[in-house]
Every structure is written in structure tokens, then in C-alpha cells.
Amino acid sequence: MDDDRHDVIELSRRYITQQAELGGSEFFFQNANRSLKGSFSSQQDVCFWEESLICRRCRLAQTRKHIVWGEGNRNASLMLVGEAPGREEDLQGKPFVGQAGRLLNNILKAIGFERKEVYITNILKCRPPENRDPLPDEIKSCLPILEDQILRIGPKVILTLGRYAGQTLLMTADPLNRLRGKFHDRGGIPCRVTYHPAALLRNPQWKRPVWEDVQALRILYDQIVGDKPPWSPHEK
Ligand code: URA
């Protein structure tokens, strides 16, 4: 790491530590080229933010408006992992806030979760231009951030949304229709793979498999975590 970059990281770290100690919960940096915005809830999050704050690991740093870090409960037992921010997410700095996000909120509601109870993030933290597919080197650069999030949040169950999220987290090239319909062991964490809400908008015939996946997810969640009022499936 060159000296300049090291200085910037050190300054950012000190600034965020100071803000966390003062009880702040949000930060906002701006310079001529871009603005960076985020929030933290505890001292524990300080290192969590540090790298992403100035992340230049891949080409997407040149075109993104915001790093879409993730959102939700930092102690969530359920973590959702999508593909990459889209236009709306890039503008707002939050995951799943567009049309697919509204459908995702409804899917969560159907199995008795409020969005704020879970943690939602993506494989890529920055928007690929024109929403193109993530490239292998971008996934490789970004994955350590997701691994860190999984370690810090410690979900008991993971739901991946779409092909890229499922294949990346399970380290496989198997097609999504072979991955869905069962639980996978992802480093000791049960992981369910399902279709992406954006794909569901285009292919309504996938509604039933998604409903089967999320029902199974909720049933397993109750067995493992058991912190929610009784839930019973009803026809969707
Ligand atoms: N699609 C994703 O995969 N993630 C988002 O945050 C939004 C749309």
C-alpha cells in the first residue's frame, strides 16, 4: 500500500472512531468527484466501514455514485444477498429500493419478516454500468467485504437472490434451477437459493418456486432461531 493511501485510511479510521465515540450514527464525506455516505451503529462497525469507505478495488469505483454497503439489522439472524445495486440503489446508497425491492419487501412480509429485522446486501457493493452482469474480477474483488459482513453479523440462515448470488456464495457454476429447492451448507450456515425478485417480475411462473423456497426458509428459521411469533403458511 502506498503512503498516501495508508494516510487516507488512517485518517478515515480516526474520524469514524471519533464519531462513533461521540455517539454519532451517520457520516457523510464529499469532495469534488464524489460523495460517500453511510451509517454505523457501534464501535464494532468501525473496521467494517473502513475499507469500503474509500474502496477502489475495481473499475466500478469510477462509475458508482454510492457504495451500497447493505442495510438492516446488524445482529440479524437472517441475511439476504442479492446481485448488485441498480440505478435507484446507486442513487440512494441503499440495497433493493427500486421495483425489485418493493417485491422483496412483500415476499419478506409474506413469511412474517419486516425488512428492518433482516440484513440485506449484495455480492457487488457498486453498480455495474447499465446494470450489466457482474464480471468475475469484480466479484473476486468484492467478495472479501461480504465475507466480512457475514462474519460480523453472524446470520443463522442466508437467502440468496438470483444466479450470481447463489453461485458465488456456494462456489459453484451449477444453474439456479439445480441450486434452488434445498438448503446448502455455507460454512456452517444453511443457505437457500431462490430466484431474483427482478427475474420474478419478468417471469411470474417463478412465483410458486420462490414461495416454496421462502416458506421452507421460514420453517427452518423457526427451528434454528425461534424468536418470532408462530407463523403458518397460507396459499399464495
Ligand atoms: N438488484 C439487486 O440484486 N440488488 C439490489 O440492491 C437491487 C436490485
Short mmCIF file of N, CA and C in Angstrom, two decimals, residues 197-207:
data_model
loop_
_atom_site.label_atom_id
_atom_site.label_comp_id
_atom_site.label_asym_id
_atom_site.label_seq_id
_atom_site.Cartn_x
_atom_site.Cartn_y
_atom_site.Cartn_z
N PRO A 197 -35.84 -11.25 -7.31
CA PRO A 197 -37.14 -10.60 -7.47
C PRO A 197 -37.30 -9.91 -8.83
N ALA A 198 -36.21 -9.38 -9.40
CA ALA A 198 -36.33 -8.73 -10.71
C ALA A 198 -36.69 -9.77 -11.77
N ALA A 199 -36.14 -10.97 -11.64
CA ALA A 199 -36.45 -12.05 -12.59
C ALA A 199 -37.90 -12.49 -12.41
N LEU A 200 -38.34 -12.46 -11.17
CA LEU A 200 -39.73 -12.84 -10.86
C LEU A 200 -40.72 -11.87 -11.51
N LEU A 201 -40.32 -10.60 -11.57
CA LEU A 201 -41.19 -9.61 -12.22
C LEU A 201 -41.36 -9.93 -13.71
N ARG A 202 -40.30 -10.47 -14.30
CA ARG A 202 -40.36 -10.80 -15.73
C ARG A 202 -40.95 -12.19 -15.98
N ASN A 203 -40.87 -13.07 -14.98
CA ASN A 203 -41.30 -14.46 -15.14
C ASN A 203 -42.24 -14.84 -14.00
N PRO A 204 -43.50 -14.44 -14.09
CA PRO A 204 -44.42 -14.70 -12.97
C PRO A 204 -44.60 -16.19 -12.67
N GLN A 205 -44.24 -17.06 -13.63
CA GLN A 205 -44.38 -18.50 -13.36
C GLN A 205 -43.39 -18.98 -12.28
N TRP A 206 -42.42 -18.13 -11.92
CA TRP A 206 -41.47 -18.50 -10.86
C TRP A 206 -41.98 -18.13 -9.46
N LYS A 207 -43.19 -17.58 -9.43
CA LYS A 207 -43.74 -17.18 -8.14
C LYS A 207 -43.86 -18.39 -7.19
#
